[in-house]
Coordinates of C-alpha atoms in Angstrom, one line a residue:
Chain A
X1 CA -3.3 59.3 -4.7
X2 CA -2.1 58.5 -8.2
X3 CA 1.2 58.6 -7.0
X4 CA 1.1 55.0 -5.6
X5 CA 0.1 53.2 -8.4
X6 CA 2.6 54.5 -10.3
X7 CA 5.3 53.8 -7.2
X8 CA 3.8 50.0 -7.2
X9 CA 4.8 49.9 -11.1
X10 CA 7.8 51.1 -10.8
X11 CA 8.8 48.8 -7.8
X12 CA 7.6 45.8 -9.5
X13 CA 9.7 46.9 -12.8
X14 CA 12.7 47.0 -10.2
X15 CA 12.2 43.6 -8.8
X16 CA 11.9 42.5 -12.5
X17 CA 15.5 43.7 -12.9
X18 CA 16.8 42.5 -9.9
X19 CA 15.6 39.1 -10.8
X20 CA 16.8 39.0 -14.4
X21 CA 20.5 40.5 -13.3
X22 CA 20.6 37.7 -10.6
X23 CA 19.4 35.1 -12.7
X24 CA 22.2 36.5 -15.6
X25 CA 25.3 36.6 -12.8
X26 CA 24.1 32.6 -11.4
X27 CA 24.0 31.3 -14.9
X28 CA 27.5 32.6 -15.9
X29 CA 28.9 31.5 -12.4
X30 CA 27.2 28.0 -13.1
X31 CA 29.3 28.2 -16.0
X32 CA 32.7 28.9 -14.4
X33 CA 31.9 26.6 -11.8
X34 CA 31.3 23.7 -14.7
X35 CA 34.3 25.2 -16.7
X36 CA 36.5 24.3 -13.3
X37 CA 34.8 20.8 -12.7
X38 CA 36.6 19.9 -16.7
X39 CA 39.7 21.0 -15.1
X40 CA 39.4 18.6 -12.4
X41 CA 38.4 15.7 -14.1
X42 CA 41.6 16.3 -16.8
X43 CA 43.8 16.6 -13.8
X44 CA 42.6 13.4 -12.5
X45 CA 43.8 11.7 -15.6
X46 CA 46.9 13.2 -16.0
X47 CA 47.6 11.8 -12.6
X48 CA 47.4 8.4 -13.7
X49 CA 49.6 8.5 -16.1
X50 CA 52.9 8.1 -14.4
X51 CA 51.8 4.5 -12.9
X52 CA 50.5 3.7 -16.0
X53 CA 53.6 4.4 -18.3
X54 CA 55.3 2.4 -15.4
X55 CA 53.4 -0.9 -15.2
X56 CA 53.2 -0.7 -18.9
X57 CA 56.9 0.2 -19.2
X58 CA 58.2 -3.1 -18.5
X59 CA 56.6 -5.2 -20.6
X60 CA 56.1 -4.0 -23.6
X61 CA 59.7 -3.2 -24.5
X62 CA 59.0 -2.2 -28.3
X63 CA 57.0 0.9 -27.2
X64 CA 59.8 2.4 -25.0
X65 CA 59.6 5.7 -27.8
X66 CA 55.2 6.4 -27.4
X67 CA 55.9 6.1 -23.2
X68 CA 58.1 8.2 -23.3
X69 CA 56.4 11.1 -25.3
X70 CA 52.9 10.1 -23.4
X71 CA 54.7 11.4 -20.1
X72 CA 56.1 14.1 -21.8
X73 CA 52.8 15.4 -23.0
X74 CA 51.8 15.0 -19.5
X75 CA 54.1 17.1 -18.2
X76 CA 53.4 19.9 -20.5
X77 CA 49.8 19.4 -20.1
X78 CA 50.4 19.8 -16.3
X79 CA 53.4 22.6 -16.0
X80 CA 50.6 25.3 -16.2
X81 CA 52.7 27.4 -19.3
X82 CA 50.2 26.3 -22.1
X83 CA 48.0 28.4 -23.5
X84 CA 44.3 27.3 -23.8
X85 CA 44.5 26.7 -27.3
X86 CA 47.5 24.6 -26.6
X87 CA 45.8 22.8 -24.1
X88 CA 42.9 21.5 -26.5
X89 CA 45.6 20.2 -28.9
X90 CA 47.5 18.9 -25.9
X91 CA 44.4 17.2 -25.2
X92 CA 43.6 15.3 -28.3
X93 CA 47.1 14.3 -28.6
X94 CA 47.2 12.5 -25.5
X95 CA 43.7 10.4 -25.9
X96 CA 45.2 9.3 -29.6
X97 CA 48.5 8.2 -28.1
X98 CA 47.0 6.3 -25.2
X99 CA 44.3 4.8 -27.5
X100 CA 47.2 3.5 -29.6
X101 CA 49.4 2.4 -26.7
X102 CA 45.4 0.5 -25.8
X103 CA 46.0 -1.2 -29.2
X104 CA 49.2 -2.1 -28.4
X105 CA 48.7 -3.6 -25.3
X106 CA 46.5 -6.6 -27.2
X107 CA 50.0 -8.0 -28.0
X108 CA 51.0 -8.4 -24.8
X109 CA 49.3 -11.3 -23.6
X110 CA 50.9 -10.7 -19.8
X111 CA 50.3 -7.6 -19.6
X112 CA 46.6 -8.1 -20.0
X113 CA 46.3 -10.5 -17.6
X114 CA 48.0 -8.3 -15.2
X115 CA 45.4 -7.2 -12.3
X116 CA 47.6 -4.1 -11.8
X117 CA 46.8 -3.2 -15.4
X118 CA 42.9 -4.3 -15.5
X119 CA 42.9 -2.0 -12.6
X120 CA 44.3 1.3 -14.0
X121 CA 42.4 0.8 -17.6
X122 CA 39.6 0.9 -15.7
X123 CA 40.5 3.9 -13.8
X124 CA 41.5 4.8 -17.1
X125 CA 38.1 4.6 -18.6
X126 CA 36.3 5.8 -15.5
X127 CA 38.6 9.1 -15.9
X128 CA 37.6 9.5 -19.6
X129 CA 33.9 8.9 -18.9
X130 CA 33.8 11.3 -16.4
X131 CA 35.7 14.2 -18.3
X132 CA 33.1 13.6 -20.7
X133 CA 30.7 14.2 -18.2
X134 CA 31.9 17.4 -17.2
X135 CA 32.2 19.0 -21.1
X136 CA 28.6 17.6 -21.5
X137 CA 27.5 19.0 -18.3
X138 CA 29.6 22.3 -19.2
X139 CA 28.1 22.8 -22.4
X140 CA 24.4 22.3 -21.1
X141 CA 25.3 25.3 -18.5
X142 CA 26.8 27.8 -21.4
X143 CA 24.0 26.6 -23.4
X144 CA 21.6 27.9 -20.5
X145 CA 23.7 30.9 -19.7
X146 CA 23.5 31.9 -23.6
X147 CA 19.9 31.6 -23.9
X148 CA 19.2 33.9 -21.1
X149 CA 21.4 36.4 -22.7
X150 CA 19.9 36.4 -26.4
X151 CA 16.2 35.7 -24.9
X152 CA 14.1 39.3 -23.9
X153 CA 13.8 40.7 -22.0
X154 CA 16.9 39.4 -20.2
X155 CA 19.1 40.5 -23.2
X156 CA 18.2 43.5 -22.6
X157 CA 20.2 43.7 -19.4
X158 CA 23.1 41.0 -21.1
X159 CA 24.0 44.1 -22.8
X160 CA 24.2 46.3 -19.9
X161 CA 26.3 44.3 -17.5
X162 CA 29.0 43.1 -19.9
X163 CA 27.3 39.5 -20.8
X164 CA 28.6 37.7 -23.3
X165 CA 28.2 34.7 -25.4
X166 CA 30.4 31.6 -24.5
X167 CA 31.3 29.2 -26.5
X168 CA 30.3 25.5 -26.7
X169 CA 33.0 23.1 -25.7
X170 CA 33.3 20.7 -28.9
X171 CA 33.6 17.3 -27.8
X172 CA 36.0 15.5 -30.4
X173 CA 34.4 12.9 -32.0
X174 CA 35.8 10.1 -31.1
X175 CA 35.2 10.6 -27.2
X176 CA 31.6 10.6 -28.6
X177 CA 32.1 6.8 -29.9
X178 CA 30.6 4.6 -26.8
X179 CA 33.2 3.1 -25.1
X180 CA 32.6 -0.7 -26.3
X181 CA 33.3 -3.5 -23.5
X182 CA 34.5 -5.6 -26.6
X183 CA 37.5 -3.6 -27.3
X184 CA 38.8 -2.5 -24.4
X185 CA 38.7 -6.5 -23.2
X186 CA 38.6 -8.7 -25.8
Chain B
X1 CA 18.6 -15.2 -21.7
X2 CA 16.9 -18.3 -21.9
X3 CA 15.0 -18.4 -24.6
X4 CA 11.3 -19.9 -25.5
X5 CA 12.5 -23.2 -26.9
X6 CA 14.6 -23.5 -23.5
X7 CA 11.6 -22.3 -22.0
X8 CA 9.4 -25.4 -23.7
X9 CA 11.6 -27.8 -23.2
X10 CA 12.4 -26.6 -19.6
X11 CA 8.4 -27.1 -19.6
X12 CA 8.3 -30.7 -20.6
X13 CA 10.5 -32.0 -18.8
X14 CA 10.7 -30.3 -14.7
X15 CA 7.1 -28.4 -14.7
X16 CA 4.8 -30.3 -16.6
X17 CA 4.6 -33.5 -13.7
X18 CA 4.0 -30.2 -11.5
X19 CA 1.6 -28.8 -12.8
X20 CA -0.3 -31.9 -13.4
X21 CA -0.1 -32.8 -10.1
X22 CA -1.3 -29.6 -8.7
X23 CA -4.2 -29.4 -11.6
X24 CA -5.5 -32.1 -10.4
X25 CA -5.6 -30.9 -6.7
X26 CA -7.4 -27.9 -8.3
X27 CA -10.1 -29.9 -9.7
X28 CA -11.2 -32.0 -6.8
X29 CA -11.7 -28.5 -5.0
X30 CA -13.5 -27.1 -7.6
X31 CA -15.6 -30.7 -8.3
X32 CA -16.5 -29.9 -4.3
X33 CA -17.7 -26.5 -4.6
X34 CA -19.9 -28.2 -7.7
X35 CA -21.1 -30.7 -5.3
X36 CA -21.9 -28.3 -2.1
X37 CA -23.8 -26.0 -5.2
X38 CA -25.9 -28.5 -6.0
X39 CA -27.1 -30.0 -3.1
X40 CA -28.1 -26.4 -1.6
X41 CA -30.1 -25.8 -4.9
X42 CA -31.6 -29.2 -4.1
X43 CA -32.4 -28.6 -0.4
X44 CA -33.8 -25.1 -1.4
X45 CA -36.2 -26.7 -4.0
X46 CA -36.7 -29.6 -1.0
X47 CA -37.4 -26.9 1.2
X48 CA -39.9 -25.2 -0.8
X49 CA -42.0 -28.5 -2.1
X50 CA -42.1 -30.4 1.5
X51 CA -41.9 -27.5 4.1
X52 CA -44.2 -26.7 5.9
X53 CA -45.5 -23.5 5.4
X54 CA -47.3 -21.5 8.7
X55 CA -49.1 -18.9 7.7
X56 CA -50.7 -16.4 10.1
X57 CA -52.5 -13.2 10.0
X58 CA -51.6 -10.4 12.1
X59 CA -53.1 -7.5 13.9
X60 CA -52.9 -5.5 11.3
X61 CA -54.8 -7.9 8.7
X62 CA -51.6 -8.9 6.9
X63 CA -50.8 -12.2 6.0
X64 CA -47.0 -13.7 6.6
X65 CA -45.3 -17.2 5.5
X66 CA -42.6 -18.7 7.6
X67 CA -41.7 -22.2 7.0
X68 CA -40.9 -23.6 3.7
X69 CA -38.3 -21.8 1.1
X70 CA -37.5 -18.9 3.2
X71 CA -36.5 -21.8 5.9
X72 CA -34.3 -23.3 3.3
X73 CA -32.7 -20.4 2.0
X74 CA -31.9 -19.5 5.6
X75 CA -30.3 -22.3 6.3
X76 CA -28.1 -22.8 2.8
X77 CA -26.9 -19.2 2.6
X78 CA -25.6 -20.1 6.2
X79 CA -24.2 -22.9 5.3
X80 CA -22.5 -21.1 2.3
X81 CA -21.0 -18.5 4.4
X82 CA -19.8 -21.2 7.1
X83 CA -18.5 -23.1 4.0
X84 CA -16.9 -20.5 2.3
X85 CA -14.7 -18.7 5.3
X86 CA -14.1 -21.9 7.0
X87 CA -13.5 -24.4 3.9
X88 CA -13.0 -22.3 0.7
X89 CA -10.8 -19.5 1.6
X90 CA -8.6 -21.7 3.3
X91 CA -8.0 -24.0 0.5
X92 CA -7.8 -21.4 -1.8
X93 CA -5.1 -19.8 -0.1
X94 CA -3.2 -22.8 0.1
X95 CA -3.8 -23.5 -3.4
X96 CA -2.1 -20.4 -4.5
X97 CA 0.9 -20.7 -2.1
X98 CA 1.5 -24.3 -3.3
X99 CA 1.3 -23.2 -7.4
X100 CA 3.8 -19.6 -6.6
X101 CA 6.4 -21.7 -4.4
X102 CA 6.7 -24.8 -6.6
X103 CA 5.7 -23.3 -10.2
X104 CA 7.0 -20.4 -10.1
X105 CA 9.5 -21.1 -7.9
X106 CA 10.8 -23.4 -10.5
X107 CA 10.5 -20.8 -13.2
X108 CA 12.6 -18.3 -11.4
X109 CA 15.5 -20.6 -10.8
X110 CA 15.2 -21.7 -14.1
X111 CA 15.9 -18.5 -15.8
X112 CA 18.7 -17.8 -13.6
X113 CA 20.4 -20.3 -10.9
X114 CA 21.5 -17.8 -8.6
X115 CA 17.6 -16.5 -8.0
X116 CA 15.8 -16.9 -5.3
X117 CA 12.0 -16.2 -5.1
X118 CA 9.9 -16.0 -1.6
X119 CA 6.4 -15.6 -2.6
X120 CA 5.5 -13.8 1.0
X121 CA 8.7 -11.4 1.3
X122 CA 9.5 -7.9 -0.6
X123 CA 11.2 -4.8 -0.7
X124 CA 10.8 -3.6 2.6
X125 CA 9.0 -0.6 3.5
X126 CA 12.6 1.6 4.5
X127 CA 14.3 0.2 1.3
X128 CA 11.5 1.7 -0.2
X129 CA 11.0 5.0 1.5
X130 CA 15.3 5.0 0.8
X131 CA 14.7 5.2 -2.9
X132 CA 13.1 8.8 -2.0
X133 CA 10.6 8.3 -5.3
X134 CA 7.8 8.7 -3.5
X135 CA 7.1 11.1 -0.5
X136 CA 5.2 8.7 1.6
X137 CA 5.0 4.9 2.0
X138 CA 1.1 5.3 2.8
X139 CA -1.1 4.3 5.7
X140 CA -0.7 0.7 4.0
X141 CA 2.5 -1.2 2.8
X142 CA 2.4 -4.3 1.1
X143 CA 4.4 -6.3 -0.7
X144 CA 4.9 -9.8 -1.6
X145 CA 6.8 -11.9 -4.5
X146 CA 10.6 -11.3 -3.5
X147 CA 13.0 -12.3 -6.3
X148 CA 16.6 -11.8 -5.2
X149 CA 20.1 -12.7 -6.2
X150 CA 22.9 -12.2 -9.1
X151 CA 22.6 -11.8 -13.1
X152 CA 26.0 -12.0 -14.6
X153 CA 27.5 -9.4 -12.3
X154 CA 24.6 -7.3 -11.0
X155 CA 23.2 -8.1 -7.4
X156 CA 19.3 -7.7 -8.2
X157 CA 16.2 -7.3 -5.5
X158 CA 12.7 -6.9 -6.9
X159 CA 9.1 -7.3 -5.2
X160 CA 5.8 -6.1 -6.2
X161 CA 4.7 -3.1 -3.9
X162 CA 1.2 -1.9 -3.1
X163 CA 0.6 1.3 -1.1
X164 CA -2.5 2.9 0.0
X165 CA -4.0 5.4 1.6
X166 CA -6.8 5.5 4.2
X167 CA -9.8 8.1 3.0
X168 CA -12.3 8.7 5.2
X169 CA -16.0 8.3 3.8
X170 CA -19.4 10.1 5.5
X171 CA -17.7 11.3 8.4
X172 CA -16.9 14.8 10.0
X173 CA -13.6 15.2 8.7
X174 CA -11.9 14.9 12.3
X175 CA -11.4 10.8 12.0
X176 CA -14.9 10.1 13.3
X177 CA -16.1 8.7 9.3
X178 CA -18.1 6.2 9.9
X179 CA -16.6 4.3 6.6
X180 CA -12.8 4.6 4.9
X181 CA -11.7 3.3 1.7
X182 CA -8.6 2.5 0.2
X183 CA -6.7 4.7 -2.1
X184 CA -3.8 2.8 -4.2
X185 CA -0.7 5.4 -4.0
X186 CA 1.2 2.9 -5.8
X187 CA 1.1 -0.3 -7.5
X188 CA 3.8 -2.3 -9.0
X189 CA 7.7 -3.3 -9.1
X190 CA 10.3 -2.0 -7.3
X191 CA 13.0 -2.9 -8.8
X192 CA 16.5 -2.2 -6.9
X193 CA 19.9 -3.2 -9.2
X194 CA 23.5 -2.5 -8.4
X195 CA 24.6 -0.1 -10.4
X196 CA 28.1 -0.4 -12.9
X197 CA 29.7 2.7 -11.6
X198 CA 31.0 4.0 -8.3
X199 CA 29.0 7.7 -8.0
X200 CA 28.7 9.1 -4.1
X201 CA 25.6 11.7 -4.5
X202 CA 21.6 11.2 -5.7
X203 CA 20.4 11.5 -9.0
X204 CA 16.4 11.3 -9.0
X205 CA 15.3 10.8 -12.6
X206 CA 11.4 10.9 -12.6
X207 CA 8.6 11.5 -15.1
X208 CA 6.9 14.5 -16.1
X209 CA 3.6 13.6 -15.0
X210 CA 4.7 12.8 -11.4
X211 CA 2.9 15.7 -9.5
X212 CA 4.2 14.9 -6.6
X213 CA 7.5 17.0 -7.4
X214 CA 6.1 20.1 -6.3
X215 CA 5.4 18.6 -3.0
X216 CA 8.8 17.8 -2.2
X217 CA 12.0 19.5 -1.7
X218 CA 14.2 18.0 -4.2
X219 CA 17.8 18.4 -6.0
X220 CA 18.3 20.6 -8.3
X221 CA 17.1 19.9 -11.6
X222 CA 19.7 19.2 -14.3
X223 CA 19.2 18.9 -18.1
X224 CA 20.5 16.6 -20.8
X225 CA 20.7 16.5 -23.9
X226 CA 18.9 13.8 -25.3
X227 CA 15.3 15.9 -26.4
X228 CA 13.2 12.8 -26.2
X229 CA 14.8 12.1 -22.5
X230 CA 13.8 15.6 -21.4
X231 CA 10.2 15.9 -22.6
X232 CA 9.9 12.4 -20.6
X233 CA 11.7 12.9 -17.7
X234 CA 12.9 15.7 -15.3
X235 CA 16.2 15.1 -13.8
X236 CA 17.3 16.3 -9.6
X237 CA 20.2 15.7 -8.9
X238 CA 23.2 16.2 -5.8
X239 CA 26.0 16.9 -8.9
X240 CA 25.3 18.0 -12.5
X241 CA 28.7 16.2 -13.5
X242 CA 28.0 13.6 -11.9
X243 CA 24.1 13.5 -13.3
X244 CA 25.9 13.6 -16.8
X245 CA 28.6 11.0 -15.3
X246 CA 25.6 8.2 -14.8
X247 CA 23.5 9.0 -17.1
X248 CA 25.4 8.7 -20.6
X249 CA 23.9 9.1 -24.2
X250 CA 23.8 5.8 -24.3
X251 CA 22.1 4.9 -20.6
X252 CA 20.0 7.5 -22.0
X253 CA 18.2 5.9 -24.9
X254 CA 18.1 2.8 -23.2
X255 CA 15.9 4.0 -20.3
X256 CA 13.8 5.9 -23.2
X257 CA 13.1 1.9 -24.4
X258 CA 12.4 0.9 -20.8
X259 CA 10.3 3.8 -21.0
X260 CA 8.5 3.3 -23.5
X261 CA 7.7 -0.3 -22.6
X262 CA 5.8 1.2 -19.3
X263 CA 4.9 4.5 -18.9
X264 CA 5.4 6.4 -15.7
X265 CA 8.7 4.5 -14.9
X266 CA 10.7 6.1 -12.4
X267 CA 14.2 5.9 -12.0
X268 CA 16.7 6.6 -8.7
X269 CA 20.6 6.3 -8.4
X270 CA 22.0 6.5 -4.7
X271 CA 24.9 4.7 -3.1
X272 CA 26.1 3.3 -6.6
X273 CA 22.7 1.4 -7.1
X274 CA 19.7 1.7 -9.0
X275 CA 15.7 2.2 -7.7
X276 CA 13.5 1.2 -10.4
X277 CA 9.7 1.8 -10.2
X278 CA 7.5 0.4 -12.0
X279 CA 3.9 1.2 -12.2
X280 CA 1.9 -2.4 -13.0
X281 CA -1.5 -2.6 -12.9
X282 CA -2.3 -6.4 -13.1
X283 CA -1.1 -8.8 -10.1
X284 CA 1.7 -11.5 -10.8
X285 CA 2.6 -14.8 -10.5
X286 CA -1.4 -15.5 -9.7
X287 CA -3.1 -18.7 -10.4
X288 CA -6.9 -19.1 -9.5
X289 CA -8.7 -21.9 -8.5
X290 CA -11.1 -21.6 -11.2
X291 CA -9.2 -21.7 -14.4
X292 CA -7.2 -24.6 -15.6
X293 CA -3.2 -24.6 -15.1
X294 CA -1.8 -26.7 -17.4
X295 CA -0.9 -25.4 -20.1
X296 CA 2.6 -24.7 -21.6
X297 CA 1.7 -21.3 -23.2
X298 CA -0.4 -20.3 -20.0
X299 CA 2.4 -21.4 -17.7
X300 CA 5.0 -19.4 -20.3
X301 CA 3.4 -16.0 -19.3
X302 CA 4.4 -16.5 -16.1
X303 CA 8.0 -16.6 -17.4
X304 CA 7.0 -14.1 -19.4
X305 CA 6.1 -12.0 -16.5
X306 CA 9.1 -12.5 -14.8
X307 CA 11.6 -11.9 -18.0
X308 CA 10.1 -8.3 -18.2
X309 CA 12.2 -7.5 -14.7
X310 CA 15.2 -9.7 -14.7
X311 CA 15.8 -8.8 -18.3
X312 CA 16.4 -5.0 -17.2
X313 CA 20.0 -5.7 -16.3
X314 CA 20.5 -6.0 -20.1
X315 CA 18.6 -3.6 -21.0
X316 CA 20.6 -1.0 -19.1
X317 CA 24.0 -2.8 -20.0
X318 CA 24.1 -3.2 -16.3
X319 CA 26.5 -6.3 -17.3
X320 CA 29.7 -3.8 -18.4
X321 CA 31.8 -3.3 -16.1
X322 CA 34.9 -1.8 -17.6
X323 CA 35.0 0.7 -15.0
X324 CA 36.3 0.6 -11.1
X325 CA 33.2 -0.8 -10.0
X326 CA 33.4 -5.2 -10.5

């Protein structure tokens, strides 16, 4: 008769486990899954750089050299050889080139006025806010996934199944500046 | 904006011959009422001086009056409650139909040309059950004070909304109560904006306090950054990235201010607009026939009323649109 108790503990420590290793294998999925959603976002950008370099192309004649290097980023960015760390500088070089080639455009009165171009700077922006989106959302997953593994008694198990800490994506600061109405359209 | 001197001057020149004019409608009701009062306190004092007064003794060795005051009282409480249900409540009603549609009619066209305000129209009841912020419209929907059109770029829509439910009083519990009250589920502004971004799924952003949660099935929930947004608010939503998308660092501290402003808001984002509830406890836009209209700083809380909603499209930078959405 003593023998159930003792069974009922020991089932209930099971289900404990079972519940902590599931809970351990969704939270690092969430975070592959949100690692993936970046991904996407970046490649919708990089698509809208070819139409971009060619409205912009033919007006503003003085930055043929910056065009031409922004598609070339964005053909390494795309060709699938760079490394990750590559791919961060990659990155930030291609938001400071097309903020500058931004700039640039305020000296091209036609060009501003052009509905083709209103059109893809606000794709623009709408692609930049939602890459934003996805680091923010990515690192409020890892930051999720690496408090179940430090927290007990779930680390106790981290240890066990191979769970490690991620790191959290560092958004560069100027994506963190608020995209003002007052520059991109003044 | 327009502000308060716009406001005063806007005051003296369009709504003060209004006002005036509708004062002194309000005063020849109330100089009526005065009148009706004090000729039933005279024909009750009549009543109880000239009367006659039968008195009789029953069986039972008790004495009983009829006749004098108790006739006169009969007959002026009738009267009263003839009066009141045929003559009072009607002019009443029209008194405050004719101050919302040409005062504050006025006002709301005032602060932005493109407004329209129909003081017997609102948010309907499927718009409302559409926002999914609350599980149930109640036995009871009303609403009432429809303002609707554009400020700046944002289409806007917003009504007060009561809902209630029926609970039953004294009774068995299977519907056979003999009495039933009314129980306010909610009471306030519903607010519905177009939003400045395209976004396909539902993000639910609701406060803490809002039991009904565990009720209903809802999105999962997603969390932000902002500390003082979380311990506020708990956000469902269809898409974390999109959740994230929508609701920005800086969307973020500006619903904290709407927040704080009135407790209990609730927010929703579906089909690229915005639900906003608003849980308001006084009634608005309401004039009664028993205080005085005119009044520039009386008449300026009514504007002051209505700036509290239509100034929300600045308050959420609703205005920017430097994405896809125009």
């Amino acid at each position: 008769m003593a023998l159930i108790p003792i069974l009922g503990a020991i089932g209930i420590v099971l289900i404990i486990i079972v519940l902590i290793y599931n809970n351990l294998v969704s939270a690092r999925n969430n975070v592959e899954s949100a690692f993936g959603s970046i991904d996407a976002m970046l490649k919708k950008r990089y698509d809208l750089i070819p139409n971009l370099v060619e409205t912009v192309k033919v007006y503003m004649k003085h930055e043929k050299d910056t065009l031409a290097q922004l598609s070339a980023l964005r053909t390494k960015a795309t060709s699938g050889t760079t490394s990750n760390d590559d791919k961060v500088g990659l990155e930030n070089q291609l938001s400071s080139m097309m903020r500058s080639v931004m700039v640039a455009v305020e000296s091209y009165p036609e060009l501003k006025a052009s509905e083709q171009f209103t059109m893809l700077q606000r794709s623009w922006n709408e692609a930049e806010e939602q890459i934003s989106a996805a680091r923010r959302n990515y690192n409020s997953v890892v930051t999720q996934y690496n408090n179940a593994i430090e927290k007990f008694p779930s680390n106790i198990l981290a240890g066990m199944f191979n769970h490690k800490r991620k790191p959290v994506f560092v958004i560069p600061e100027v994506e963190r500046q608020n995209i003002s109405a007052k520059t991109m359209f003044s | 904006m327009k502000s308060a001197e716009q406001f005063q001057a806007f005051y003296s020149t369009i709504l003060a011959p209004v006002v005036s004019a509708i004062e002194a409608d309000r005063k020849a009701i109330v100089k009526k009422i005065y009148i009706a009062a004090m000729v039933a306190v005279g024909l009750v004092i009549l009543s109880s001086v000239f009367g006659e007064v039968s008195v009789t003794k029953t069986k039972d060795g008790l004495t009983s009056y009829s006749g004098g005051i108790s006739d006169g009282l009969f007959y002026v409480v009738g009267a009263g409650v003839l009066g009141y249900f045929f003559w009072f409540r009607p002019k009443n009603k029209d008194f405050k139909a004719r101050f919302k549609s040409e005062v504050i009619g006025r006002i709301v066209k005032f602060t932005d040309e493109s407004l329209e305000y129909n003081p017997t129209a609102g948010i309907s009841q499927s718009e409302f059950e559409q926002s999914a912020i609350f599980d149930w419209a109640g036995h009871r929907y009303l609403c009432e004070d429809l303002v609707s059109g554009k400020i700046g770029q944002t289409a806007v829509r917003f009504s007060e909304v009561h809902t209630q439910r029926k609970q039953e009083m004294g009774g068995d519990g299977d519907g056979n109560g003999k009495f039933h009250r009314w129980v306010t589920l909610f009471k306030g502004v519903i607010f519905i904006a177009d939003f400045n971004k395209h976004f396909k799924g539902r993000t639910m952003v609701l406060t803490d306090q809002f039991f009904q949660n565990i009720k209903v099935k809802r999105d999962p929930v997603v969390r932000m950054e902002n500390a003082d947004f979380e311990k506020a608010f708990v956000v469902h939503s269809s898409d974390a990235v999109e959740a994230h998308y929508i609701l920005t660092p800086s969307l973020m501290e500006r619903m904290m201010s709407l927040y704080a402003k009135t407790s209990r808001v609730q927010f929703a984002f579906y089909d690229s607009i915005v639900c906003i509830a608003l849980p308001i406890k006084e009634n608005l836009f309401e004039a009664s026939v028993f205080s005085s209209v005119i009044g520039e700083t009386k008449i300026e809380r009514y504007f002051d009323q209505l700036k509290r909603f239509t100034g929300i499209v600045e308050e959420l930078n609703l205005n920017t649109r430097i994405w896809t959405k125009e």
